[in-house]
Amino acid sequence: MDGLKLSPASCISAASCGGPVFVAAAIVFRAFRRTDLEIETDMAVPKRKVSPSRRNMRRAHDALGANTYVEDKDTGELRRPHHIDLKTGMYRGRQVLTQAED
């Protein structure tokens, strides 16, 4: 393979370089030569540092909101909306849970 003198500009078609077999061998030789010089990485590495502005814009929706509470119509106690009132066992005007006897 030391006798190969192939430059990208010299071969426009396979016929001008001695046929498709010669071109295929030259391409394989170039591929082997290129992989010897490259350093293989196992993970993706970003090209540039993420700026604080871009980082903070990405995190703008990550904040946790405060829990909402509504006042129960019957008892006046605070409870989460769409949840059972644990004191009375009522949900949407129906008795869902029965209170345990002490």
PDB file of N, CA and C in Angstrom:
ATOM      1  N   MET A   1       0.807  -1.192   0.000  1.00  0.00           N
ATOM      2  CA  MET A   1       0.000   0.000   0.000  1.00  0.00           C
ATOM      3  C   MET A   1       0.853   1.260   0.000  1.00  0.00           C
ATOM      4  N   ASP A   2       2.168   1.129   0.158  1.00  0.00           N
ATOM      5  CA  ASP A   2       3.022   2.306   0.148  1.00  0.00           C
ATOM      6  C   ASP A   2       3.116   2.920  -1.241  1.00  0.00           C
ATOM      7  N   GLY A   3       2.864   2.128  -2.280  1.00  0.00           N
ATOM      8  CA  GLY A   3       2.977   2.621  -3.637  1.00  0.00           C
ATOM      9  C   GLY A   3       1.766   3.427  -4.076  1.00  0.00           C
ATOM     10  N   LEU A   4       0.711   3.521  -3.268  1.00  0.00           N
ATOM     11  CA  LEU A   4      -0.486   4.262  -3.657  1.00  0.00           C
ATOM     12  C   LEU A   4      -0.216   5.749  -3.570  1.00  0.00           C
ATOM     13  N   LYS A   5      -0.473   6.426  -4.670  1.00  0.00           N
ATOM     14  CA  LYS A   5      -0.375   7.872  -4.665  1.00  0.00           C
ATOM     15  C   LYS A   5      -1.702   8.382  -5.186  1.00  0.00           C
ATOM     16  N   LEU A   6      -2.631   8.555  -4.266  1.00  0.00           N
ATOM     17  CA  LEU A   6      -3.997   8.925  -4.635  1.00  0.00           C
ATOM     18  C   LEU A   6      -4.368  10.181  -3.872  1.00  0.00           C
ATOM     19  N   SER A   7      -4.692  11.212  -4.594  1.00  0.00           N
ATOM     20  CA  SER A   7      -5.171  12.426  -3.948  1.00  0.00           C
ATOM     21  C   SER A   7      -6.628  12.630  -4.363  1.00  0.00           C
ATOM     22  N   PRO A   8      -7.410  13.295  -3.551  1.00  0.00           N
ATOM     23  CA  PRO A   8      -8.825  13.467  -3.885  1.00  0.00           C
ATOM     24  C   PRO A   8      -9.031  14.225  -5.186  1.00  0.00           C
ATOM     25  N   ALA A   9      -8.126  15.137  -5.536  1.00  0.00           N
ATOM     26  CA  ALA A   9      -8.305  15.921  -6.755  1.00  0.00           C
ATOM     27  C   ALA A   9      -7.917  15.139  -7.999  1.00  0.00           C
ATOM     28  N   SER A  10      -7.083  14.122  -7.875  1.00  0.00           N
ATOM     29  CA  SER A  10      -6.604  13.422  -9.060  1.00  0.00           C
ATOM     30  C   SER A  10      -7.625  12.433  -9.607  1.00  0.00           C
ATOM     31  N   CYS A  11      -8.522  11.927  -8.796  1.00  0.00           N
ATOM     32  CA  CYS A  11      -9.508  10.940  -9.252  1.00  0.00           C
ATOM     33  C   CYS A  11     -10.884  11.561  -9.266  1.00  0.00           C
ATOM     34  N   ILE A  12     -11.392  11.770 -10.464  1.00  0.00           N
ATOM     35  CA  ILE A  12     -12.742  12.296 -10.588  1.00  0.00           C
ATOM     36  C   ILE A  12     -13.724  11.156 -10.741  1.00  0.00           C
ATOM     37  N   SER A  13     -13.337  10.124 -11.441  1.00  0.00           N
ATOM     38  CA  SER A  13     -14.197   8.950 -11.592  1.00  0.00           C
ATOM     39  C   SER A  13     -13.366   7.702 -11.333  1.00  0.00           C
ATOM     40  N   ALA A  14     -14.056   6.566 -11.166  1.00  0.00           N
ATOM     41  CA  ALA A  14     -13.354   5.313 -10.910  1.00  0.00           C
ATOM     42  C   ALA A  14     -12.527   4.885 -12.114  1.00  0.00           C
ATOM     43  N   ALA A  15     -12.964   5.234 -13.326  1.00  0.00           N
ATOM     44  CA  ALA A  15     -12.259   4.821 -14.537  1.00  0.00           C
ATOM     45  C   ALA A  15     -10.906   5.523 -14.660  1.00  0.00           C
ATOM     46  N   SER A  16     -10.791   6.769 -14.190  1.00  0.00           N
ATOM     47  CA  SER A  16      -9.538   7.493 -14.335  1.00  0.00           C
ATOM     48  C   SER A  16      -8.482   7.036 -13.331  1.00  0.00           C
ATOM     49  N   CYS A  17      -8.861   6.280 -12.307  1.00  0.00           N
ATOM     50  CA  CYS A  17      -7.906   5.821 -11.295  1.00  0.00           C
ATOM     51  C   CYS A  17      -7.598   4.346 -11.427  1.00  0.00           C
ATOM     52  N   GLY A  18      -8.008   3.707 -12.460  1.00  0.00           N
ATOM     53  CA  GLY A  18      -7.668   2.309 -12.642  1.00  0.00           C
ATOM     54  C   GLY A  18      -8.808   1.364 -12.291  1.00  0.00           C
ATOM     55  N   GLY A  19     -10.010   1.832 -12.215  1.00  0.00           N
ATOM     56  CA  GLY A  19     -11.144   0.946 -11.975  1.00  0.00           C
ATOM     57  C   GLY A  19     -11.668   1.026 -10.561  1.00  0.00           C
ATOM     58  N   PRO A  20     -12.837   0.443 -10.316  1.00  0.00           N
ATOM     59  CA  PRO A  20     -13.495   0.554  -9.005  1.00  0.00           C
ATOM     60  C   PRO A  20     -12.756  -0.198  -7.895  1.00  0.00           C
ATOM     61  N   VAL A  21     -12.014  -1.265  -8.232  1.00  0.00           N
ATOM     62  CA  VAL A  21     -11.306  -2.016  -7.199  1.00  0.00           C
ATOM     63  C   VAL A  21     -10.203  -1.167  -6.595  1.00  0.00           C
ATOM     64  N   PHE A  22      -9.486  -0.432  -7.427  1.00  0.00           N
ATOM     65  CA  PHE A  22      -8.404   0.420  -6.962  1.00  0.00           C
ATOM     66  C   PHE A  22      -8.940   1.528  -6.060  1.00  0.00           C
ATOM     67  N   VAL A  23     -10.063   2.111  -6.443  1.00  0.00           N
ATOM     68  CA  VAL A  23     -10.657   3.191  -5.656  1.00  0.00           C
ATOM     69  C   VAL A  23     -11.141   2.658  -4.312  1.00  0.00           C
ATOM     70  N   ALA A  24     -11.761   1.469  -4.314  1.00  0.00           N
ATOM     71  CA  ALA A  24     -12.251   0.886  -3.070  1.00  0.00           C
ATOM     72  C   ALA A  24     -11.098   0.593  -2.125  1.00  0.00           C
ATOM     73  N   ALA A  25      -9.985   0.074  -2.652  1.00  0.00           N
ATOM     74  CA  ALA A  25      -8.826  -0.209  -1.808  1.00  0.00           C
ATOM     75  C   ALA A  25      -8.254   1.074  -1.234  1.00  0.00           C
ATOM     76  N   ALA A  26      -8.224   2.131  -2.019  1.00  0.00           N
ATOM     77  CA  ALA A  26      -7.700   3.404  -1.543  1.00  0.00           C
ATOM     78  C   ALA A  26      -8.601   3.988  -0.459  1.00  0.00           C
ATOM     79  N   ILE A  27      -9.915   3.831  -0.599  1.00  0.00           N
ATOM     80  CA  ILE A  27     -10.846   4.349   0.408  1.00  0.00           C
ATOM     81  C   ILE A  27     -10.674   3.588   1.720  1.00  0.00           C
ATOM     82  N   VAL A  28     -10.543   2.281   1.652  1.00  0.00           N
ATOM     83  CA  VAL A  28     -10.332   1.482   2.861  1.00  0.00           C
ATOM     84  C   VAL A  28      -9.024   1.873   3.519  1.00  0.00           C
ATOM     85  N   PHE A  29      -7.978   2.067   2.730  1.00  0.00           N
ATOM     86  CA  PHE A  29      -6.681   2.460   3.280  1.00  0.00           C
ATOM     87  C   PHE A  29      -6.783   3.810   3.985  1.00  0.00           C
ATOM     88  N   ARG A  30      -7.480   4.759   3.376  1.00  0.00           N
ATOM     89  CA  ARG A  30      -7.649   6.072   3.993  1.00  0.00           C
ATOM     90  C   ARG A  30      -8.454   5.970   5.283  1.00  0.00           C
ATOM     91  N   ALA A  31      -9.470   5.073   5.313  1.00  0.00           N
ATOM     92  CA  ALA A  31     -10.295   4.918   6.513  1.00  0.00           C
ATOM     93  C   ALA A  31      -9.466   4.351   7.659  1.00  0.00           C
ATOM     94  N   PHE A  32      -8.607   3.375   7.383  1.00  0.00           N
ATOM     95  CA  PHE A  32      -7.762   2.825   8.435  1.00  0.00           C
ATOM     96  C   PHE A  32      -6.786   3.874   8.950  1.00  0.00           C
ATOM     97  N   ARG A  33      -6.237   4.639   8.052  1.00  0.00           N
ATOM     98  CA  ARG A  33      -5.265   5.647   8.445  1.00  0.00           C
ATOM     99  C   ARG A  33      -5.919   6.719   9.313  1.00  0.00           C
ATOM    100  N   ARG A  34      -7.164   7.092   9.010  1.00  0.00           N
ATOM    101  CA  ARG A  34      -7.858   8.116   9.766  1.00  0.00           C
ATOM    102  C   ARG A  34      -8.211   7.649  11.175  1.00  0.00           C
ATOM    103  N   THR A  35      -8.618   6.402  11.339  1.00  0.00           N
ATOM    104  CA  THR A  35      -9.033   5.932  12.656  1.00  0.00           C
ATOM    105  C   THR A  35      -7.852   5.786  13.601  1.00  0.00           C
ATOM    106  N   ASP A  36      -6.643   5.619  13.068  1.00  0.00           N
ATOM    107  CA  ASP A  36      -5.483   5.523  13.946  1.00  0.00           C
ATOM    108  C   ASP A  36      -5.203   6.856  14.630  1.00  0.00           C
ATOM    109  N   LEU A  37      -5.533   7.947  13.978  1.00  0.00           N
ATOM    110  CA  LEU A  37      -5.234   9.253  14.529  1.00  0.00           C
ATOM    111  C   LEU A  37      -6.325   9.773  15.444  1.00  0.00           C
ATOM    112  N   GLU A  38      -7.547   9.295  15.270  1.00  0.00           N
ATOM    113  CA  GLU A  38      -8.661   9.805  16.060  1.00  0.00           C
ATOM    114  C   GLU A  38      -8.655   9.210  17.459  1.00  0.00           C
ATOM    115  N   ILE A  39      -9.099   9.996  18.397  1.00  0.00           N
ATOM    116  CA  ILE A  39      -9.257   9.523  19.771  1.00  0.00           C
ATOM    117  C   ILE A  39     -10.720   9.157  19.941  1.00  0.00           C
ATOM    118  N   GLU A  40     -10.991   7.944  20.364  1.00  0.00           N
ATOM    119  CA  GLU A  40     -12.369   7.501  20.525  1.00  0.00           C
ATOM    120  C   GLU A  40     -12.897   7.975  21.867  1.00  0.00           C
ATOM    121  N   THR A  41     -14.131   8.484  21.863  1.00  0.00           N
ATOM    122  CA  THR A  41     -14.787   8.905  23.097  1.00  0.00           C
ATOM    123  C   THR A  41     -16.016   8.041  23.303  1.00  0.00           C
ATOM    124  N   ASP A  42     -16.355   7.804  24.556  1.00  0.00           N
ATOM    125  CA  ASP A  42     -17.494   6.962  24.877  1.00  0.00           C
ATOM    126  C   ASP A  42     -18.754   7.760  25.132  1.00  0.00           C
ATOM    127  N   MET A  43     -18.649   9.071  25.244  1.00  0.00           N
ATOM    128  CA  MET A  43     -19.829   9.866  25.548  1.00  0.00           C
ATOM    129  C   MET A  43     -19.800  11.163  24.751  1.00  0.00           C
ATOM    130  N   ALA A  44     -20.952  11.811  24.666  1.00  0.00           N
ATOM    131  CA  ALA A  44     -21.053  13.078  23.956  1.00  0.00           C
ATOM    132  C   ALA A  44     -20.441  14.186  24.805  1.00  0.00           C
ATOM    133  N   VAL A  45     -19.704  15.054  24.168  1.00  0.00           N
ATOM    134  CA  VAL A  45     -19.057  16.167  24.855  1.00  0.00           C
ATOM    135  C   VAL A  45     -19.538  17.455  24.196  1.00  0.00           C
ATOM    136  N   PRO A  46     -20.073  18.405  24.973  1.00  0.00           N
ATOM    137  CA  PRO A  46     -20.548  19.645  24.366  1.00  0.00           C
ATOM    138  C   PRO A  46     -19.408  20.462  23.784  1.00  0.00           C
ATOM    139  N   LYS A  47     -19.705  21.159  22.676  1.00  0.00           N
ATOM    140  CA  LYS A  47     -18.671  21.955  22.014  1.00  0.00           C
ATOM    141  C   LYS A  47     -18.324  23.201  22.811  1.00  0.00           C
ATOM    142  N   ARG A  48     -19.326  23.821  23.449  1.00  0.00           N
ATOM    143  CA  ARG A  48     -19.034  25.022  24.227  1.00  0.00           C
ATOM    144  C   ARG A  48     -19.818  25.031  25.528  1.00  0.00           C
ATOM    145  N   LYS A  49     -19.369  25.872  26.414  1.00  0.00           N
ATOM    146  CA  LYS A  49     -19.975  25.993  27.736  1.00  0.00           C
ATOM    147  C   LYS A  49     -21.365  26.612  27.608  1.00  0.00           C
ATOM    148  N   VAL A  50     -22.292  26.109  28.391  1.00  0.00           N
ATOM    149  CA  VAL A  50     -23.643  26.681  28.413  1.00  0.00           C
ATOM    150  C   VAL A  50     -23.586  27.946  29.268  1.00  0.00           C
ATOM    151  N   SER A  51     -24.049  29.044  28.691  1.00  0.00           N
ATOM    152  CA  SER A  51     -23.981  30.315  29.409  1.00  0.00           C
ATOM    153  C   SER A  51     -24.975  30.316  30.572  1.00  0.00           C
ATOM    154  N   PRO A  52     -24.715  31.131  31.604  1.00  0.00           N
ATOM    155  CA  PRO A  52     -25.649  31.194  32.732  1.00  0.00           C
ATOM    156  C   PRO A  52     -27.054  31.613  32.316  1.00  0.00           C
ATOM    157  N   SER A  53     -27.154  32.482  31.331  1.00  0.00           N
ATOM    158  CA  SER A  53     -28.474  32.922  30.872  1.00  0.00           C
ATOM    159  C   SER A  53     -29.254  31.761  30.267  1.00  0.00           C
ATOM    160  N   ARG A  54     -28.610  31.004  29.401  1.00  0.00           N
ATOM    161  CA  ARG A  54     -29.287  29.866  28.763  1.00  0.00           C
ATOM    162  C   ARG A  54     -29.631  28.789  29.792  1.00  0.00           C
ATOM    163  N   ARG A  55     -28.711  28.551  30.731  1.00  0.00           N
ATOM    164  CA  ARG A  55     -28.955  27.558  31.780  1.00  0.00           C
ATOM    165  C   ARG A  55     -30.162  27.958  32.630  1.00  0.00           C
ATOM    166  N   ASN A  56     -30.231  29.244  33.017  1.00  0.00           N
ATOM    167  CA  ASN A  56     -31.340  29.704  33.856  1.00  0.00           C
ATOM    168  C   ASN A  56     -32.660  29.716  33.104  1.00  0.00           C
ATOM    169  N   MET A  57     -32.625  30.008  31.810  1.00  0.00           N
ATOM    170  CA  MET A  57     -33.861  29.952  31.031  1.00  0.00           C
ATOM    171  C   MET A  57     -34.382  28.524  30.946  1.00  0.00           C
ATOM    172  N   ARG A  58     -33.482  27.557  30.851  1.00  0.00           N
ATOM    173  CA  ARG A  58     -33.897  26.159  30.813  1.00  0.00           C
ATOM    174  C   ARG A  58     -34.524  25.747  32.145  1.00  0.00           C
ATOM    175  N   ARG A  59     -34.008  26.272  33.244  1.00  0.00           N
ATOM    176  CA  ARG A  59     -34.491  25.904  34.579  1.00  0.00           C
ATOM    177  C   ARG A  59     -35.670  26.740  35.047  1.00  0.00           C
ATOM    178  N   ALA A  60     -36.193  27.628  34.205  1.00  0.00           N
ATOM    179  CA  ALA A  60     -37.256  28.542  34.626  1.00  0.00           C
ATOM    180  C   ALA A  60     -38.520  27.803  35.038  1.00  0.00           C
ATOM    181  N   HIS A  61     -38.759  26.626  34.499  1.00  0.00           N
ATOM    182  CA  HIS A  61     -39.993  25.900  34.784  1.00  0.00           C
ATOM    183  C   HIS A  61     -39.804  24.826  35.843  1.00  0.00           C
ATOM    184  N   ASP A  62     -38.628  24.745  36.456  1.00  0.00           N
ATOM    185  CA  ASP A  62     -38.342  23.684  37.418  1.00  0.00           C
ATOM    186  C   ASP A  62     -38.780  24.018  38.837  1.00  0.00           C
ATOM    187  N   ALA A  63     -39.146  25.250  39.112  1.00  0.00           N
ATOM    188  CA  ALA A  63     -39.494  25.647  40.475  1.00  0.00           C
ATOM    189  C   ALA A  63     -40.787  24.965  40.904  1.00  0.00           C
ATOM    190  N   LEU A  64     -40.837  24.563  42.170  1.00  0.00           N
ATOM    191  CA  LEU A  64     -42.034  23.945  42.718  1.00  0.00           C
ATOM    192  C   LEU A  64     -42.961  25.028  43.242  1.00  0.00           C
ATOM    193  N   GLY A  65     -44.227  24.914  42.898  1.00  0.00           N
ATOM    194  CA  GLY A  65     -45.213  25.874  43.379  1.00  0.00           C
ATOM    195  C   GLY A  65     -45.740  25.464  44.739  1.00  0.00           C
ATOM    196  N   ALA A  66     -46.359  26.386  45.424  1.00  0.00           N
ATOM    197  CA  ALA A  66     -46.948  26.102  46.724  1.00  0.00           C
ATOM    198  C   ALA A  66     -48.212  25.272  46.533  1.00  0.00           C
ATOM    199  N   ASN A  67     -48.482  24.391  47.490  1.00  0.00           N
ATOM    200  CA  ASN A  67     -49.700  23.583  47.426  1.00  0.00           C
ATOM    201  C   ASN A  67     -50.927  24.470  47.616  1.00  0.00           C
ATOM    202  N   THR A  68     -51.984  24.158  46.875  1.00  0.00           N
ATOM    203  CA  THR A  68     -53.211  24.932  46.979  1.00  0.00           C
ATOM    204  C   THR A  68     -54.168  24.228  47.937  1.00  0.00           C
ATOM    205  N   TYR A  69     -54.883  25.018  48.674  1.00  0.00           N
ATOM    206  CA  TYR A  69     -55.880  24.507  49.606  1.00  0.00           C
ATOM    207  C   TYR A  69     -57.163  25.281  49.401  1.00  0.00           C
ATOM    208  N   VAL A  70     -58.270  24.618  49.581  1.00  0.00           N
ATOM    209  CA  VAL A  70     -59.577  25.268  49.512  1.00  0.00           C
ATOM    210  C   VAL A  70     -60.288  25.029  50.838  1.00  0.00           C
ATOM    211  N   GLU A  71     -61.209  25.924  51.156  1.00  0.00           N
ATOM    212  CA  GLU A  71     -61.979  25.777  52.384  1.00  0.00           C
ATOM    213  C   GLU A  71     -63.161  24.860  52.119  1.00  0.00           C
ATOM    214  N   ASP A  72     -63.315  23.843  52.942  1.00  0.00           N
ATOM    215  CA  ASP A  72     -64.431  22.905  52.792  1.00  0.00           C
ATOM    216  C   ASP A  72     -65.740  23.628  53.072  1.00  0.00           C
ATOM    217  N   LYS A  73     -66.764  23.371  52.262  1.00  0.00           N
ATOM    218  CA  LYS A  73     -68.041  24.070  52.403  1.00  0.00           C
ATOM    219  C   LYS A  73     -68.764  23.685  53.692  1.00  0.00           C
ATOM    220  N   ASP A  74     -68.667  22.411  54.070  1.00  0.00           N
ATOM    221  CA  ASP A  74     -69.426  21.941  55.231  1.00  0.00           C
ATOM    222  C   ASP A  74     -68.718  22.237  56.547  1.00  0.00           C
ATOM    223  N   THR A  75     -67.425  21.884  56.622  1.00  0.00           N
ATOM    224  CA  THR A  75     -66.724  21.998  57.900  1.00  0.00           C
ATOM    225  C   THR A  75     -65.906  23.268  58.033  1.00  0.00           C
ATOM    226  N   GLY A  76     -65.573  23.908  56.944  1.00  0.00           N
ATOM    227  CA  GLY A  76     -64.755  25.113  56.997  1.00  0.00           C
ATOM    228  C   GLY A  76     -63.274  24.822  57.137  1.00  0.00           C
ATOM    229  N   GLU A  77     -62.906  23.548  57.099  1.00  0.00           N
ATOM    230  CA  GLU A  77     -61.491  23.155  57.204  1.00  0.00           C
ATOM    231  C   GLU A  77     -60.807  23.324  55.842  1.00  0.00           C
ATOM    232  N   LEU A  78     -59.503  23.525  55.884  1.00  0.00           N
ATOM    233  CA  LEU A  78     -58.744  23.591  54.642  1.00  0.00           C
ATOM    234  C   LEU A  78     -58.440  22.175  54.176  1.00  0.00           C
ATOM    235  N   ARG A  79     -58.572  21.936  52.875  1.00  0.00           N
ATOM    236  CA  ARG A  79     -58.247  20.633  52.294  1.00  0.00           C
ATOM    237  C   ARG A  79     -57.754  20.861  50.876  1.00  0.00           C
ATOM    238  N   ARG A  80     -57.090  19.838  50.324  1.00  0.00           N
ATOM    239  CA  ARG A  80     -56.621  19.918  48.944  1.00  0.00           C
ATOM    240  C   ARG A  80     -57.816  19.766  48.003  1.00  0.00           C
ATOM    241  N   PRO A  81     -57.833  20.489  46.896  1.00  0.00           N
ATOM    242  CA  PRO A  81     -58.936  20.311  45.951  1.00  0.00           C
ATOM    243  C   PRO A  81     -58.888  18.923  45.308  1.00  0.00           C
ATOM    244  N   HIS A  82     -60.039  18.358  45.057  1.00  0.00           N
ATOM    245  CA  HIS A  82     -60.202  17.033  44.441  1.00  0.00           C
ATOM    246  C   HIS A  82     -59.663  15.919  45.327  1.00  0.00           C
ATOM    247  N   HIS A  83     -59.644  16.118  46.636  1.00  0.00           N
ATOM    248  CA  HIS A  83     -59.212  15.097  47.583  1.00  0.00           C
ATOM    249  C   HIS A  83     -60.329  14.866  48.601  1.00  0.00           C
ATOM    250  N   ILE A  84     -60.285  13.713  49.220  1.00  0.00           N
ATOM    251  CA  ILE A  84     -61.276  13.380  50.240  1.00  0.00           C
ATOM    252  C   ILE A  84     -60.971  14.181  51.504  1.00  0.00           C
ATOM    253  N   ASP A  85     -62.032  14.665  52.155  1.00  0.00           N
ATOM    254  CA  ASP A  85     -61.879  15.301  53.457  1.00  0.00           C
ATOM    255  C   ASP A  85     -61.705  14.185  54.476  1.00  0.00           C
ATOM    256  N   LEU A  86     -60.521  14.070  55.050  1.00  0.00           N
ATOM    257  CA  LEU A  86     -60.205  12.942  55.924  1.00  0.00           C
ATOM    258  C   LEU A  86     -60.948  13.000  57.260  1.00  0.00           C
ATOM    259  N   LYS A  87     -61.380  14.186  57.691  1.00  0.00           N
ATOM    260  CA  LYS A  87     -62.115  14.277  58.957  1.00  0.00           C
ATOM    261  C   LYS A  87     -63.521  13.715  58.820  1.00  0.00           C
ATOM    262  N   THR A  88     -64.195  14.077  57.750  1.00  0.00           N
ATOM    263  CA  THR A  88     -65.592  13.650  57.593  1.00  0.00           C
ATOM    264  C   THR A  88     -65.743  12.462  56.664  1.00  0.00           C
ATOM    265  N   GLY A  89     -64.772  12.225  55.770  1.00  0.00           N
ATOM    266  CA  GLY A  89     -64.864  11.131  54.808  1.00  0.00           C
ATOM    267  C   GLY A  89     -65.736  11.458  53.612  1.00  0.00           C
ATOM    268  N   MET A  90     -65.998  12.721  53.386  1.00  0.00           N
ATOM    269  CA  MET A  90     -66.865  13.148  52.286  1.00  0.00           C
ATOM    270  C   MET A  90     -66.020  13.529  51.073  1.00  0.00           C
ATOM    271  N   TYR A  91     -66.588  13.265  49.891  1.00  0.00           N
ATOM    272  CA  TYR A  91     -65.975  13.702  48.636  1.00  0.00           C
ATOM    273  C   TYR A  91     -67.099  14.041  47.674  1.00  0.00           C
ATOM    274  N   ARG A  92     -67.139  15.262  47.217  1.00  0.00           N
ATOM    275  CA  ARG A  92     -68.149  15.765  46.280  1.00  0.00           C
ATOM    276  C   ARG A  92     -69.568  15.495  46.771  1.00  0.00           C
ATOM    277  N   GLY A  93     -69.778  15.712  48.054  1.00  0.00           N
ATOM    278  CA  GLY A  93     -71.119  15.591  48.607  1.00  0.00           C
ATOM    279  C   GLY A  93     -71.540  14.173  48.949  1.00  0.00           C
ATOM    280  N   ARG A  94     -70.680  13.176  48.783  1.00  0.00           N
ATOM    281  CA  ARG A  94     -71.015  11.779  49.101  1.00  0.00           C
ATOM    282  C   ARG A  94     -70.132  11.294  50.231  1.00  0.00           C
ATOM    283  N   GLN A  95     -70.653  10.374  51.021  1.00  0.00           N
ATOM    284  CA  GLN A  95     -69.866   9.743  52.077  1.00  0.00           C
ATOM    285  C   GLN A  95     -69.046   8.627  51.439  1.00  0.00           C
ATOM    286  N   VAL A  96     -67.719   8.791  51.403  1.00  0.00           N
ATOM    287  CA  VAL A  96     -66.843   7.825  50.757  1.00  0.00           C
ATOM    288  C   VAL A  96     -66.173   6.923  51.796  1.00  0.00           C
ATOM    289  N   LEU A  97     -65.698   7.525  52.879  1.00  0.00           N
ATOM    290  CA  LEU A  97     -65.049   6.773  53.949  1.00  0.00           C
ATOM    291  C   LEU A  97     -65.939   6.776  55.185  1.00  0.00           C
ATOM    292  N   THR A  98     -65.950   5.662  55.873  1.00  0.00           N
ATOM    293  CA  THR A  98     -66.663   5.614  57.154  1.00  0.00           C
ATOM    294  C   THR A  98     -65.643   5.806  58.257  1.00  0.00           C
ATOM    295  N   GLN A  99     -66.025   6.542  59.274  1.00  0.00           N
ATOM    296  CA  GLN A  99     -65.115   6.816  60.373  1.00  0.00           C
ATOM    297  C   GLN A  99     -64.992   5.585  61.251  1.00  0.00           C
ATOM    298  N   ALA A 100     -63.791   5.292  61.678  1.00  0.00           N
ATOM    299  CA  ALA A 100     -63.538   4.128  62.516  1.00  0.00           C
ATOM    300  C   ALA A 100     -63.993   4.429  63.937  1.00  0.00           C
ATOM    301  N   GLU A 101     -64.551   3.413  64.587  1.00  0.00           N
ATOM    302  CA  GLU A 101     -64.973   3.543  65.989  1.00  0.00           C
ATOM    303  C   GLU A 101     -63.770   3.444  66.890  1.00  0.00           C
ATOM    304  N   ASP A 102     -63.643   4.327  67.872  1.00  0.00           N
ATOM    305  CA  ASP A 102     -62.531   4.272  68.820  1.00  0.00           C
ATOM    306  C   ASP A 102     -62.822   3.364  69.969  1.00  0.00           C
TER     307      ASP A 102
END
